[in-house]
């Protein structure tokens, strides 16, 4: 409800906007049904809207894995380099360093970007005091959180950039090779042996620390999910002999691209403006409703609409350079606004974050800003529930609309991202929508847990898997040559 202490004319405008952001239970069900349909289209054929990328990861860890590996994480706000030691008892230690990726690198020539990745690994190794003369190459897992069509654990071509990246001459190329070439140019004794998406990392690391997991999900700068699927349902793989004897494979859904046609997603004029002005109009539709990169911008569009109303509804018709700039209103500010315990505090947040003078922000303004943040974030949380529910349904763990489901099996979801970690009540909203979609019995058995350091630990687990597979292959080859 719009705050009712405002003038009736204002309340009427706000109510109209609020109506645009409502999601009925029927709409949530339609969205979830469409998700499941799109999953199956994507599993059947390549080049579908929902990419449903086979990852060649054919099992999840159980916590007994051991070893030390490097991990490189590109695709979030920062570039991270880590060294991960898996102790084999569900625990690990991790040393890491963050590096900034400039806009220039994100949108310049791809070789420059990959040279920078190699430089960062070099700097990290120096800082950690690694011996450059080590005889055996260090194994590195690359967490690369963009849509990649993978053909092996250590091979995958970039399909498209997302989240503000647009480096030239990378699309269609094998990103492992781009990175390895950069290492080789620098004569770094590091070998990239595994390629993993951050969602897959979240799934694997949660499985490692909790002994099992069916879904890894990211709610950060972007949103995406990866889950464990029956290989028999990944029809587009055909009868690949290399997978003989395997029954499961992790699939990276790339669900951020769900419903690019927006036939079921509830677009408002504020969403449309965001999309038009984005660097990838008409793509990543779902992500633009859900994730940290965009929620602040939707809210900014909404707030400016109220500033520009005649007569003005917000800030007396005034704005600030922050509020005027594209992506100037960060999703983290929304968190601050919603975390504020009273309107005086909201006022303070607006002054500090948006750059108004205290006298230019009334308590009514504070009330409206808080209402706007809640509207945008609550819709995102509910929509996030559709993705989680759709995977429960796709994997046969639940039925759409709920209904009787027996047993006391727990369903573990590994999550990562600032939004789910820090946004107030985000998980509650997601769970409310799960109750509508799969019933409260199933919802109460869903354990949502942080995949701590998921991208680092996930990459390490994948690198371990790759080394194991290579050794098995080597042994098989030796056996044949001896025999
Ligand atoms: P990434 O997804 O890039 O690995 P994060 O998970 O930290 O990194 O997500 C960063 C995104 O989360 C940014 O878009 C930022 O606006 C948003 N964000 C950062 N802090 C918060 C917060 N406290 N509450 C909500 N969103 C936040
Ligand atoms: Mg991340």
Coordinates of C-alpha atoms in Angstrom, one line a residue, residues 1-400:
X1 CA 0.0 0.0 0.0
X2 CA 1.1 3.5 -0.8
X3 CA 1.7 5.5 2.4
X4 CA -1.8 6.9 3.1
X5 CA -0.8 10.0 5.1
X6 CA 0.0 11.7 1.8
X7 CA -2.5 13.8 -0.2
X8 CA -5.2 11.8 -1.9
X9 CA -4.0 12.9 -5.3
X10 CA -0.5 11.6 -4.5
X11 CA -1.8 8.4 -3.1
X12 CA -3.8 7.9 -6.3
X13 CA -0.6 8.2 -8.5
X14 CA 1.4 5.9 -6.2
X15 CA -1.4 3.3 -6.2
X16 CA -1.5 3.3 -10.0
X17 CA 2.3 2.6 -10.0
X18 CA 2.0 0.1 -7.3
X19 CA -0.6 -1.8 -9.3
X20 CA 2.0 -2.1 -12.2
X21 CA 4.4 -3.9 -9.8
X22 CA 1.9 -6.4 -8.4
X23 CA 2.3 -10.1 -9.2
X24 CA -0.7 -12.3 -8.6
X25 CA -0.4 -15.9 -7.7
X26 CA -1.7 -16.9 -11.1
X27 CA 1.0 -14.8 -12.7
X28 CA 3.7 -16.4 -10.6
X29 CA 2.4 -19.8 -11.7
X30 CA 2.4 -18.8 -15.4
X31 CA 5.9 -17.6 -15.1
X32 CA 7.1 -20.8 -13.5
X33 CA 5.3 -23.0 -16.0
X34 CA 7.0 -21.0 -18.8
X35 CA 10.4 -21.5 -17.0
X36 CA 10.0 -25.3 -17.1
X37 CA 8.9 -25.2 -20.7
X38 CA 12.0 -23.1 -21.7
X39 CA 14.3 -25.5 -19.7
X40 CA 13.1 -28.4 -21.8
X41 CA 13.4 -26.5 -25.1
X42 CA 17.0 -25.6 -24.1
X43 CA 17.9 -29.1 -23.1
X44 CA 16.6 -30.4 -26.5
X45 CA 18.4 -28.1 -28.8
X46 CA 21.3 -25.6 -29.0
X47 CA 20.8 -21.9 -29.6
X48 CA 17.6 -21.7 -27.6
X49 CA 16.7 -18.6 -25.5
X50 CA 17.4 -20.5 -22.4
X51 CA 20.9 -21.8 -23.1
X52 CA 20.9 -24.8 -20.7
X53 CA 24.6 -25.2 -21.0
X54 CA 26.0 -28.7 -20.3
X55 CA 29.0 -28.2 -18.0
X56 CA 30.7 -31.6 -18.3
X57 CA 30.7 -31.7 -14.5
X58 CA 29.2 -35.2 -14.0
X59 CA 28.8 -35.3 -10.2
X60 CA 28.9 -33.1 -7.1
X61 CA 31.5 -33.4 -4.4
X62 CA 30.8 -34.9 -1.0
X63 CA 33.3 -33.0 1.2
X64 CA 36.1 -35.6 1.0
X65 CA 38.1 -33.9 -1.8
X66 CA 41.7 -32.7 -1.1
X67 CA 44.3 -30.5 -2.7
X68 CA 45.5 -27.0 -3.4
X69 CA 44.5 -25.0 -6.5
X70 CA 44.4 -21.5 -7.9
X71 CA 41.1 -19.9 -8.9
X72 CA 40.4 -16.9 -11.0
X73 CA 37.0 -15.3 -10.9
X74 CA 35.9 -12.9 -13.6
X75 CA 32.3 -11.8 -14.1
X76 CA 31.4 -10.1 -10.9
X77 CA 32.1 -6.6 -9.6
X78 CA 35.8 -7.4 -8.9
X79 CA 38.3 -9.7 -10.4
X80 CA 39.5 -12.2 -7.7
X81 CA 42.5 -14.4 -7.6
X82 CA 42.5 -17.1 -4.9
X83 CA 44.4 -20.0 -3.6
X84 CA 42.2 -22.7 -2.2
X85 CA 43.2 -25.6 -0.1
X86 CA 40.6 -28.4 0.3
X87 CA 41.2 -30.3 3.5
X88 CA 38.9 -33.3 2.6
X89 CA 36.7 -32.8 5.7
X90 CA 34.2 -30.3 4.3
X91 CA 36.5 -27.5 5.2
X92 CA 38.9 -25.4 3.2
X93 CA 41.2 -22.4 3.6
X94 CA 41.4 -19.6 1.1
X95 CA 43.7 -16.7 0.5
X96 CA 42.6 -14.1 -2.0
X97 CA 43.2 -10.8 -3.6
X98 CA 40.8 -8.5 -5.4
X99 CA 41.6 -6.5 -8.5
X100 CA 39.6 -3.8 -10.3
X101 CA 38.6 -4.2 -13.9
X102 CA 38.3 -0.8 -15.5
X103 CA 35.6 0.1 -18.0
X104 CA 38.4 0.5 -20.6
X105 CA 39.4 -3.2 -20.1
X106 CA 35.7 -4.4 -20.1
X107 CA 35.0 -2.8 -23.4
X108 CA 38.4 -2.8 -25.1
X109 CA 40.4 -5.4 -27.0
X110 CA 39.9 -8.9 -25.4
X111 CA 43.7 -9.7 -25.4
X112 CA 44.3 -6.7 -23.2
X113 CA 41.7 -8.0 -20.8
X114 CA 43.2 -11.5 -20.7
X115 CA 46.7 -10.0 -20.3
X116 CA 45.4 -8.1 -17.3
X117 CA 44.0 -11.4 -15.8
X118 CA 47.5 -13.0 -16.3
X119 CA 49.2 -10.0 -14.7
X120 CA 46.8 -10.2 -11.7
X121 CA 47.7 -13.9 -11.2
X122 CA 51.4 -13.0 -11.5
X123 CA 51.0 -10.3 -8.9
X124 CA 49.0 -12.6 -6.6
X125 CA 51.7 -15.3 -6.7
X126 CA 54.4 -12.8 -6.0
X127 CA 52.4 -11.5 -3.0
X128 CA 51.8 -15.0 -1.7
X129 CA 55.5 -15.8 -1.9
X130 CA 55.2 -18.6 -4.4
X131 CA 58.4 -20.0 -5.8
X132 CA 58.5 -19.3 -9.5
X133 CA 60.8 -22.2 -10.0
X134 CA 58.3 -24.8 -8.9
X135 CA 58.7 -27.7 -11.2
X136 CA 55.0 -28.7 -11.5
X137 CA 52.7 -26.1 -13.1
X138 CA 50.1 -24.8 -10.7
X139 CA 46.6 -25.8 -11.7
X140 CA 44.0 -23.1 -12.0
X141 CA 40.2 -23.2 -12.3
X142 CA 38.7 -20.2 -14.1
X143 CA 35.3 -19.0 -12.9
X144 CA 34.0 -17.2 -15.9
X145 CA 30.5 -16.0 -15.3
X146 CA 29.2 -15.3 -18.8
X147 CA 27.3 -17.6 -21.1
X148 CA 29.8 -20.1 -22.5
X149 CA 29.1 -23.1 -24.7
X150 CA 31.2 -25.7 -23.1
X151 CA 32.6 -28.8 -25.0
X152 CA 34.8 -30.1 -22.2
X153 CA 35.8 -29.3 -18.7
X154 CA 38.5 -27.1 -20.0
X155 CA 37.1 -25.8 -23.2
X156 CA 34.2 -23.4 -24.0
X157 CA 33.4 -20.6 -26.4
X158 CA 31.9 -17.3 -25.3
X159 CA 28.4 -16.9 -26.6
X160 CA 27.8 -13.3 -25.5
X161 CA 28.9 -10.8 -22.9
X162 CA 26.5 -9.7 -20.1
X163 CA 26.7 -7.4 -17.1
X164 CA 28.4 -4.5 -18.8
X165 CA 31.3 -6.4 -20.4
X166 CA 31.7 -5.9 -24.2
X167 CA 35.4 -6.7 -25.0
X168 CA 36.1 -7.0 -28.7
X169 CA 37.2 -10.2 -30.4
X170 CA 36.2 -12.6 -27.6
X171 CA 32.8 -13.9 -28.7
X172 CA 33.1 -17.3 -30.4
X173 CA 36.5 -17.9 -28.9
X174 CA 37.6 -20.5 -26.4
X175 CA 38.1 -18.5 -23.2
X176 CA 40.5 -21.1 -21.6
X177 CA 42.8 -20.7 -24.6
X178 CA 42.6 -16.9 -24.4
X179 CA 43.7 -17.2 -20.8
X180 CA 46.3 -19.8 -21.3
X181 CA 47.8 -17.8 -24.2
X182 CA 48.1 -14.9 -21.9
X183 CA 49.8 -17.0 -19.2
X184 CA 52.2 -18.3 -21.9
X185 CA 53.0 -14.8 -23.2
X186 CA 54.1 -14.0 -19.7
X187 CA 55.9 -17.4 -19.2
X188 CA 53.8 -18.0 -16.1
X189 CA 54.0 -21.6 -14.9
X190 CA 50.2 -21.8 -14.5
X191 CA 47.9 -24.1 -16.3
X192 CA 44.2 -23.4 -16.7
X193 CA 42.6 -26.8 -16.6
X194 CA 38.9 -26.1 -15.8
X195 CA 36.3 -23.6 -16.8
X196 CA 33.4 -23.0 -14.4
X197 CA 30.5 -20.7 -14.1
X198 CA 29.9 -19.0 -10.8
X199 CA 26.5 -20.7 -10.4
X200 CA 28.2 -24.1 -10.9
X201 CA 30.8 -22.9 -8.4
X202 CA 28.1 -22.1 -5.9
X203 CA 26.5 -25.6 -6.4
X204 CA 29.8 -27.4 -6.0
X205 CA 31.1 -25.5 -3.0
X206 CA 27.8 -25.9 -1.2
X207 CA 27.8 -29.6 -2.0
X208 CA 31.4 -29.8 -0.6
X209 CA 30.6 -28.0 2.6
X210 CA 27.2 -29.5 3.3
X211 CA 27.5 -32.9 1.7
X212 CA 24.9 -32.4 -1.1
X213 CA 23.1 -29.7 -3.1
X214 CA 20.6 -29.7 -6.0
X215 CA 20.8 -26.1 -7.1
X216 CA 23.4 -23.3 -7.1
X217 CA 22.0 -19.8 -7.6
X218 CA 23.4 -16.3 -7.9
X219 CA 21.6 -13.2 -6.9
X220 CA 24.3 -10.6 -7.2
X221 CA 25.3 -8.2 -10.0
X222 CA 23.4 -10.7 -12.3
X223 CA 21.3 -13.8 -11.6
X224 CA 21.7 -17.3 -12.8
X225 CA 21.2 -20.9 -11.7
X226 CA 22.9 -24.3 -12.2
X227 CA 21.4 -27.7 -11.2
X228 CA 22.0 -31.4 -11.4
X229 CA 20.1 -32.9 -14.4
X230 CA 19.7 -36.4 -15.8
X231 CA 22.0 -36.8 -18.8
X232 CA 19.1 -38.6 -20.6
X233 CA 17.1 -35.4 -20.5
X234 CA 19.9 -33.4 -22.1
X235 CA 18.8 -34.5 -25.5
X236 CA 21.1 -32.1 -27.4
X237 CA 24.2 -33.9 -26.2
X238 CA 23.2 -36.9 -28.4
X239 CA 24.8 -40.2 -27.7
X240 CA 28.2 -38.9 -26.7
X241 CA 30.4 -41.9 -26.0
X242 CA 32.6 -39.9 -23.7
X243 CA 29.7 -39.8 -21.3
X244 CA 29.1 -43.6 -21.2
X245 CA 28.4 -44.7 -17.7
X246 CA 27.6 -41.3 -16.5
X247 CA 24.0 -40.5 -15.4
X248 CA 24.0 -36.9 -14.2
X249 CA 25.4 -33.6 -15.4
X250 CA 25.4 -30.1 -14.0
X251 CA 23.5 -27.8 -16.3
X252 CA 24.1 -24.1 -16.3
X253 CA 20.6 -22.7 -17.1
X254 CA 21.6 -19.0 -17.9
X255 CA 18.1 -18.2 -16.6
X256 CA 18.9 -14.5 -16.7
X257 CA 17.8 -14.7 -20.3
X258 CA 14.4 -16.1 -19.4
X259 CA 11.5 -14.6 -21.4
X260 CA 13.3 -12.1 -23.5
X261 CA 10.0 -11.6 -25.3
X262 CA 8.6 -10.5 -22.0
X263 CA 5.4 -12.4 -22.7
X264 CA 4.9 -13.3 -19.0
X265 CA 7.3 -10.9 -17.2
X266 CA 5.4 -7.9 -16.0
X267 CA 7.3 -5.0 -17.6
X268 CA 6.5 -1.5 -16.4
X269 CA 7.5 1.7 -18.2
X270 CA 10.4 1.9 -15.7
X271 CA 11.6 -1.5 -16.9
X272 CA 11.2 -0.6 -20.5
X273 CA 13.3 2.6 -20.1
X274 CA 16.0 0.6 -18.4
X275 CA 16.1 -2.0 -21.1
X276 CA 16.1 0.6 -24.0
X277 CA 19.0 2.4 -22.4
X278 CA 21.0 -0.7 -21.5
X279 CA 24.0 -2.0 -23.5
X280 CA 22.0 -5.2 -24.4
X281 CA 18.4 -4.2 -25.1
X282 CA 15.9 -7.1 -25.4
X283 CA 18.4 -9.5 -23.8
X284 CA 18.7 -10.8 -20.2
X285 CA 15.1 -9.8 -19.5
X286 CA 14.7 -11.8 -16.3
X287 CA 18.0 -10.6 -15.0
X288 CA 16.9 -7.0 -15.5
X289 CA 14.0 -7.6 -13.1
X290 CA 16.0 -9.4 -10.4
X291 CA 19.6 -8.4 -10.0
X292 CA 21.8 -5.9 -8.2
X293 CA 23.0 -4.3 -11.4
X294 CA 19.5 -3.2 -12.3
X295 CA 17.2 -2.8 -9.3
X296 CA 18.7 0.6 -8.4
X297 CA 18.2 1.8 -11.9
X298 CA 14.5 0.7 -12.0
X299 CA 14.0 2.6 -8.8
X300 CA 15.8 5.6 -10.1
X301 CA 13.5 5.7 -13.1
X302 CA 10.5 5.5 -10.8
X303 CA 11.8 8.2 -8.5
X304 CA 12.5 10.6 -11.4
X305 CA 9.1 10.0 -12.8
X306 CA 7.7 11.3 -9.5
X307 CA 10.1 14.2 -9.5
X308 CA 8.9 15.1 -13.0
X309 CA 5.2 14.7 -12.2
X310 CA 3.2 17.9 -12.3
X311 CA 2.7 19.0 -9.7
X312 CA 5.9 17.3 -8.4
X313 CA 5.4 14.4 -6.1
X314 CA 9.0 14.0 -4.9
X315 CA 11.8 16.3 -3.7
X316 CA 9.8 19.4 -4.7
X317 CA 10.6 18.7 -8.3
X318 CA 14.4 18.8 -7.6
X319 CA 17.1 16.2 -8.4
X320 CA 20.8 15.7 -7.9
X321 CA 23.7 14.8 -10.1
X322 CA 23.6 11.3 -8.6
X323 CA 19.9 10.8 -9.2
X324 CA 20.4 12.2 -12.7
X325 CA 23.1 9.8 -13.7
X326 CA 22.6 6.5 -15.4
X327 CA 23.1 3.7 -12.8
X328 CA 23.7 6.5 -10.3
X329 CA 21.3 5.0 -7.7
X330 CA 23.0 1.8 -6.5
X331 CA 21.0 -1.2 -5.3
X332 CA 23.0 -1.1 -2.1
X333 CA 21.3 2.3 -1.4
X334 CA 18.0 0.6 -1.5
X335 CA 19.2 -1.9 1.1
X336 CA 20.2 1.1 3.3
X337 CA 16.8 2.7 2.8
X338 CA 15.0 -0.5 3.7
X339 CA 17.2 -1.2 6.7
X340 CA 16.6 2.2 8.2
X341 CA 14.4 1.9 11.3
X342 CA 12.5 5.1 10.9
X343 CA 11.9 7.9 8.4
X344 CA 14.5 10.2 10.0
X345 CA 17.0 7.6 9.1
X346 CA 15.7 7.1 5.6
X347 CA 16.1 10.9 5.2
X348 CA 19.7 10.6 6.3
X349 CA 20.4 7.8 3.8
X350 CA 18.9 9.9 1.0
X351 CA 21.0 12.9 2.0
X352 CA 24.2 10.8 2.2
X353 CA 23.7 8.6 -0.8
X354 CA 21.8 10.8 -3.2
X355 CA 23.5 14.1 -2.4
X356 CA 20.5 16.2 -1.3
X357 CA 20.8 18.9 1.3
X358 CA 18.9 17.8 4.5
X359 CA 16.4 20.6 4.1
X360 CA 15.5 19.4 0.6
X361 CA 14.2 16.0 1.8
X362 CA 10.9 15.9 3.6
X363 CA 9.6 13.1 5.7
X364 CA 7.0 12.5 2.9
X365 CA 9.9 12.2 0.4
X366 CA 11.5 9.6 2.7
X367 CA 8.3 7.7 2.9
X368 CA 7.9 7.6 -0.8
X369 CA 11.5 6.6 -1.5
X370 CA 11.1 3.8 1.0
X371 CA 7.9 2.7 -0.6
X372 CA 9.6 2.7 -4.1
X373 CA 12.6 0.7 -3.0
X374 CA 10.3 -1.9 -1.4
X375 CA 8.1 -2.2 -4.5
X376 CA 11.0 -2.9 -6.8
X377 CA 12.8 -5.2 -4.4
X378 CA 9.8 -7.2 -3.3
X379 CA 8.9 -7.9 -7.0
X380 CA 12.5 -9.1 -7.6
X381 CA 12.3 -11.4 -4.6
X382 CA 9.0 -12.9 -5.6
X383 CA 10.2 -13.4 -9.2
X384 CA 13.4 -15.1 -7.8
X385 CA 11.2 -17.7 -6.2
X386 CA 9.9 -18.7 -9.7
X387 CA 13.3 -19.7 -10.8
X388 CA 14.0 -21.8 -7.7
X389 CA 10.5 -23.4 -7.9
X390 CA 11.0 -24.2 -11.5
X391 CA 14.1 -26.2 -10.8
X392 CA 12.4 -28.1 -8.0
X393 CA 9.7 -29.0 -10.5
X394 CA 12.0 -29.8 -13.4
X395 CA 14.0 -32.3 -11.2
X396 CA 10.8 -33.9 -9.9
X397 CA 11.3 -32.8 -6.3
X398 CA 8.0 -30.8 -6.3
X399 CA 4.8 -30.3 -8.3
X400 CA 3.6 -26.9 -9.6

